[in-house]
């Protein structure tokens, strides 16, 4: 059981006994196993963009995480991600008694494995200040060795973030409401962030971190034209910390022109992202609306009786949509699980129905509204 | 998503939307999650012994593994194990550019987390020689810092194993057939091992390592009164390398008088173990027979017609048994999945039926035979 | 694919190709399948009683159901039930153009299959009046052919229920709140029922029907000493109508001295039942308390530090309990999934902790409170 | 729990307690459930054809099945089928004591439910003779009331099949090897069938029936230009008899120009079908090859080192393919589970690799061979 990508699936314990003994007297049960697979996450692109599945916030033993950097690539591959950034803390290395401090190592160690698995690995770090102002991730950084690294003194918060600015990194504010219940006033649009934003040195905000949804963060992104991000911030094993059942891990959907590092950066800077966690989506209205219509298809009426017609509505993606009728005469609630269909009915003769997508947020207090055209 | 044991289950994406927004404007989806659980592995004890679930062979970043030692405890807890031993290589530290060599650290780092989770952590190491003679695990060791540590020269193989002997460790031969296909003659009862055995310094053999079944190893254990062991030898994440479906990971079932380190040692030395991997069990005939009858219960006949009676047979454990009729007139094949029952029928008036348990091995070429008494 | 109980499990599509072609040129893929199994539902008994799993309300093609009576036995066997009653409507036979009316047939057709599978089949029927007064199930009936059978005229409601009274049937009120939203006043303790009750001709109430929880019904059972019942009222296929994930179907837990028809009747008449649906339990406080302590076990403290001790708490059943701390200093919330454990902690030196079992109801507005003794 | 298509999913037992009590005092747990969904089966079309998922052989209580005809529609809808035929036996009505004989009823009873659910229901029947000659299904029949219906006398076998011939039905031979082990000579190309074929009154053969693979039937289809069919022949509940894990039920993939009854017929007559059961596919080489390339996509090389390049290969369908290298220098075995990917590697500079698709059959003794072009 040694190599990461040659792990194998055990045969179902329900299959019949097959005794495949080789000449050396070893019963090699690998013969009834098959290789681990990468699960495709099906989300159709639109408008000339493909949907890249990205997690830009993760830790390893090089800061306070509990796995080797290559495990982050293995997880990403198994779970269908396209792009990851390992963002170990600069100021916080609780394992330094055992693991030598080297901010460049996580990237170096994971790079080749990522390339071989067709995962884009973006060099990153987490600038870890007191709260407020909190934590900031910097993507597309250069040399990570010259970062300030001193623990916060409030005087040096700004100095700490200067190096990624100089490196022209993409900088976003992590989990803006973290500690909000214990630290008074921390979940506000604080001066430190406001200055960064006005200098054009703040580019995005984590709207989802793990399974927390920072709804104010969504409004700030919409109002100030920032990029919405959704990341796991995983420290342990993703499969143990996130027992998500059928749901994929939290991730940022990046609408990219091409699957390259440059393509990711261009899309992030153009704010073409959607945040996804569990059944929730959050982002700009136009993008969410286009995504919905790329995923959900209504077929022409297949049955009509007594002035009422039936239609098949199909979700061709791995996302989840839950619809509540807003206007028109039709089925009140529609639950669109991944890769599944429903039959809805509507009074014959209407042009369409209007639904509120109650798990899709375009502001903290506003859901996406979609128009279902009837044919 | 920070602390190991406060990981949470995501709510099913199928549950309805619950907007639980707290005063700070964060939608805390933790409110629709519940904590990760430890899965009980149900295996009834017998003869005054309880069945401890043990894995005595695992690696971490302190040798060639890919996780921090605490992850091994987390995995063990989630998966229902009672006892683990982290056995990083003495002679092989491929991560030494980044992780400082200290053979005592994996145990030190995992000890408290294990205690808090009620997992018995046994101090151990792997003596890693060329093949032959191969690798040996030493359990219940003392200070791990003074081990030889030099790579094999054939001259020093014996010196390398002297320290655990001096520490009165429990020593077993790992994966005896590993490399057997590439190294001529290696999967034999070699002189090195024979000498150890005659000195009473070899105490057991891995019959299962991961999903390999070393069937000759089983015969050697039976013939030479050694302890059968089954371990994962996991290097990465157990959940990724062992996608076992419903089956538990490979483990040694230890029949102990008490759940203590001393209880484990007493049972290991008394050879009271059973090796388990997937649907396979291997060990001494008497122990396997007792285990079978502790798990599988036949109820009295509930229906009789035309000289044929029906009986309910129930597997009250998480093990799997597959039976093939050997003598008597009754149902030919019986598949006893975990926590499930079957109805079997038999010609009325017989005292019992004899079945071969085709997934339970008492020698490389012999299955357990069980007597099912009919009432 | 012909006989009910020789249905087979398909091999996992993940197992390797095995070409087992017999001499006749048929590739019999049965060779890589194993038989369907009966899933054990583990619920320990207590106080000398065993827990029988029962569903007393089901339909077939002989009234408005959609399956043959034998399918009800197959479902019960697969899903671990011990006792069922097929209760087709007397007054409602929408399939009578195709299926000949014979109220005794469902029992006759299912009896032998049930006996062979060790399922107790209780002869029953549903007296189906307008609402109010609604529907009543009669168990342990004799000849079902002489029932009134006329549709309700309000004048003949009482006449319709006379025959089961004469047959000394066990009579219970079905889904007392059904149609409650459309029919004014129907979900009250109506005169018709009050008269039955005072004559001692009403013996129980469905507290759960399918996934509806009639909470007033629970209060009436407690206040008037009636038997709580939980049934599916299934009309189609249980596996399609009740896609319960891991949860068992709705059922009545009967605390019986023995698994016989007489044992079931004695327990029903002695009000020794608990209603179960999904994660919810409902019934008498004493029974629920005993059930909880039969299922959930706390081990002695295994770890103490800084005046705080850790304990392993284990749910050894297939039920679900969710606990919220009520008094004492310890872990606030405990989620006890089937066959799983948690570690809880408590300030050292306390005798015990008091928890509210928030999914277990002893009245409509009151949860079970359990005492967890600390050792 | 009454209406077929308003069945609901129970909330996960893991979700938190939500007490949604309405004004009438009923805790309606439906509020934490969502509707049952139709599972999409994703199989891309090709060459201008769409892939319809069809089962042309099923039974109900109107012959020896155990469910009402509408259940067959419900199953088909839930499981993603497009087309079904209920084919109750003409000569065999074991339930006639209770169910009135009317060969037209199953179709009549299921028709409207099918239309409302967008399922094409084809009128059919099974002509049920002794073996040999065996059983024959007739699709697209007219009035089913005038069929011969007499049990076989060998003299009247031909008479029994005359009516569907007169009705210009599509006629296929069912499970040609059924009883082959007990009836000598029955699994041969018998005279009765040969005559039918020469008259152009035999149009297809069941290559899969349930989980039996009649491999000679495949050869006959290829050699004599007949249509390959795969059907369940289900008698009970599909979900109980076919516990297929992740696999879909056995079905015929029909490559149709349009999803209409006429479209199905045109494709059946043009022999544009592929038989699918579990992980196995069987049919004409050209169709299987086109299907493979519609489902499986290779991306351009993403990584090259030491004369070896890596490629991502993705299965975008719900089918399963298992590949074994036949020529070229590349990854030996590739397991393509539904909606998943693998990374393969190949010596740089080759034009392509040739793989044997070991679960796809173009003859009884020959697997599909596919060319994977390297870019």
Coordinates of N, CA, C and O in Angstrom, one line a residue, chain D residues 216-262:
Chain D
X216 N -24.4 -17.5 -27.2 CA -24.7 -18.0 -28.6 C -25.7 -17.1 -29.3 O -25.7 -16.9 -30.5
X217 N -26.6 -16.5 -28.5 CA -27.6 -15.6 -29.0 C -27.0 -14.4 -29.7 O -27.5 -13.9 -30.7
X218 N -25.9 -13.9 -29.1 CA -25.2 -12.8 -29.7 C -24.6 -13.2 -31.1 O -24.8 -12.5 -32.1
X219 N -24.0 -14.4 -31.2 CA -23.5 -14.9 -32.5 C -24.6 -15.0 -33.5 O -24.4 -14.6 -34.7
X220 N -25.8 -15.5 -33.1 CA -26.9 -15.7 -34.0 C -27.3 -14.3 -34.5 O -27.6 -14.1 -35.7
X221 N -27.4 -13.3 -33.6 CA -27.8 -12.0 -34.1 C -26.8 -11.4 -35.1 O -27.2 -10.8 -36.1
X222 N -25.5 -11.6 -34.8 CA -24.5 -11.1 -35.7 C -24.6 -11.8 -37.1 O -24.6 -11.2 -38.1
X223 N -24.6 -13.1 -37.0 CA -24.6 -13.9 -38.3 C -25.8 -13.8 -39.1 O -25.8 -13.9 -40.3
X224 N -27.0 -13.6 -38.4 CA -28.3 -13.6 -39.2 C -28.9 -12.3 -39.2 O -30.1 -12.1 -39.6
X225 N -28.2 -11.2 -38.8 CA -28.7 -9.9 -38.9 C -30.0 -9.7 -38.1 O -31.0 -9.2 -38.6
X226 N -29.9 -10.1 -36.8 CA -31.1 -9.9 -35.9 C -30.8 -8.8 -34.9 O -29.6 -8.5 -34.7
X227 N -31.8 -8.4 -34.3 CA -31.7 -7.3 -33.3 C -31.3 -7.9 -31.9 O -31.9 -8.8 -31.4
X228 N -30.2 -7.3 -31.3 CA -29.9 -7.8 -29.9 C -30.8 -7.1 -28.9 O -31.0 -5.9 -29.0
X229 N -31.2 -7.8 -27.9 CA -32.1 -7.3 -26.9 C -31.6 -7.6 -25.5 O -31.0 -8.7 -25.4
X230 N -31.9 -6.8 -24.6 CA -31.5 -7.0 -23.2 C -32.7 -6.6 -22.3 O -33.0 -5.4 -22.4
X231 N -33.3 -7.5 -21.6 CA -34.4 -7.1 -20.8 C -34.4 -7.7 -19.4 O -33.6 -8.7 -19.2
X232 N -35.2 -7.2 -18.5 CA -35.1 -7.8 -17.1 C -36.0 -9.0 -16.9 O -35.6 -9.9 -16.1
X233 N -37.1 -9.1 -17.6 CA -38.1 -10.2 -17.4 C -38.5 -10.2 -15.9 O -38.7 -11.2 -15.3
X234 N -38.6 -9.0 -15.4 CA -38.9 -8.9 -13.9 C -40.3 -9.3 -13.6 O -41.3 -9.0 -14.3
X235 N -40.4 -10.0 -12.5 CA -41.8 -10.5 -12.0 C -42.1 -9.8 -10.7 O -43.3 -9.5 -10.4
X236 N -41.2 -9.6 -9.8 CA -41.4 -8.9 -8.6 C -41.1 -7.4 -8.7 O -41.4 -6.8 -9.7
X237 N -40.5 -6.9 -7.6 CA -40.1 -5.5 -7.6 C -38.7 -5.4 -8.1 O -37.8 -6.1 -7.6
X238 N -38.5 -4.5 -9.0 CA -37.1 -4.4 -9.6 C -36.1 -4.1 -8.6 O -35.0 -4.7 -8.6
X239 N -36.4 -3.3 -7.6 CA -35.4 -2.9 -6.6 C -35.1 -4.0 -5.7 O -34.1 -4.0 -5.0
X240 N -35.9 -5.0 -5.6 CA -35.7 -6.1 -4.6 C -35.0 -7.3 -5.4 O -34.1 -8.0 -4.8
X241 N -35.4 -7.5 -6.6 CA -34.8 -8.7 -7.3 C -33.5 -8.4 -7.9 O -32.7 -9.2 -8.2
X242 N -33.2 -7.1 -8.2 CA -32.0 -6.6 -8.8 C -31.3 -5.7 -7.9 O -31.3 -4.5 -8.1
X243 N -30.7 -6.1 -6.8 CA -30.0 -5.2 -6.0 C -28.6 -4.9 -6.6 O -27.6 -5.6 -6.2
X244 N -28.6 -4.0 -7.5 CA -27.5 -3.8 -8.4 C -26.4 -2.9 -7.9 O -25.5 -2.6 -8.7
X245 N -26.5 -2.4 -6.7 CA -25.5 -1.5 -6.3 C -25.6 -0.2 -7.2 O -26.7 0.3 -7.4
X246 N -24.5 0.1 -7.7 CA -24.5 1.3 -8.6 C -25.0 1.1 -10.0 O -25.2 2.0 -10.7
X247 N -25.1 -0.2 -10.4 CA -25.4 -0.5 -11.8 C -26.8 -0.3 -12.0 O -27.7 -0.5 -11.2
X248 N -27.2 0.1 -13.2 CA -28.5 0.2 -13.7 C -29.1 -1.2 -14.0 O -28.3 -2.2 -14.1
X249 N -30.4 -1.4 -14.0 CA -31.0 -2.6 -14.4 C -30.6 -3.0 -15.9 O -30.2 -2.1 -16.7
X250 N -30.7 -4.2 -16.2 CA -30.5 -4.7 -17.6 C -31.4 -3.9 -18.5 O -32.6 -3.8 -18.2
X251 N -30.9 -3.5 -19.7 CA -31.7 -2.8 -20.6 C -31.2 -2.8 -22.0 O -30.0 -3.1 -22.2
X252 N -32.1 -2.6 -23.0 CA -31.7 -2.4 -24.4 C -31.5 -1.0 -24.7 O -32.3 -0.2 -24.4
X253 N -30.3 -0.7 -25.2 CA -30.0 0.7 -25.7 C -30.4 0.8 -27.1 O -29.9 0.1 -28.0
X254 N -31.4 1.6 -27.4 CA -32.0 1.8 -28.8 C -31.5 3.1 -29.3 O -31.7 4.1 -28.7
X255 N -30.8 3.0 -30.5 CA -30.3 4.2 -31.1 C -31.3 4.8 -32.1 O -31.4 4.3 -33.2
X256 N -32.1 5.7 -31.6 CA -33.3 6.2 -32.3 C -33.1 7.6 -32.9 O -32.4 8.4 -32.4
X257 N -33.8 7.8 -34.0 CA -33.8 9.1 -34.6 C -34.6 10.1 -33.7 O -34.4 11.3 -33.8
X258 N -35.6 9.6 -33.0 CA -36.5 10.4 -32.2 C -37.1 9.6 -31.1 O -37.2 8.4 -31.2
X259 N -37.5 10.3 -30.0 CA -38.1 9.6 -28.9 C -39.6 9.5 -29.1 O -40.4 10.3 -28.5
X260 N -40.0 8.6 -30.0 CA -41.4 8.3 -30.2 C -41.5 6.8 -30.4 O -40.5 6.1 -30.6
X261 N -42.7 6.3 -30.4 CA -43.0 4.9 -30.6 C -42.5 4.5 -32.0 O -41.8 3.5 -32.2
X262 N -42.7 5.3 -33.0 CA -42.3 5.0 -34.3 C -40.8 5.0 -34.4 O -40.1 4.2 -35.1

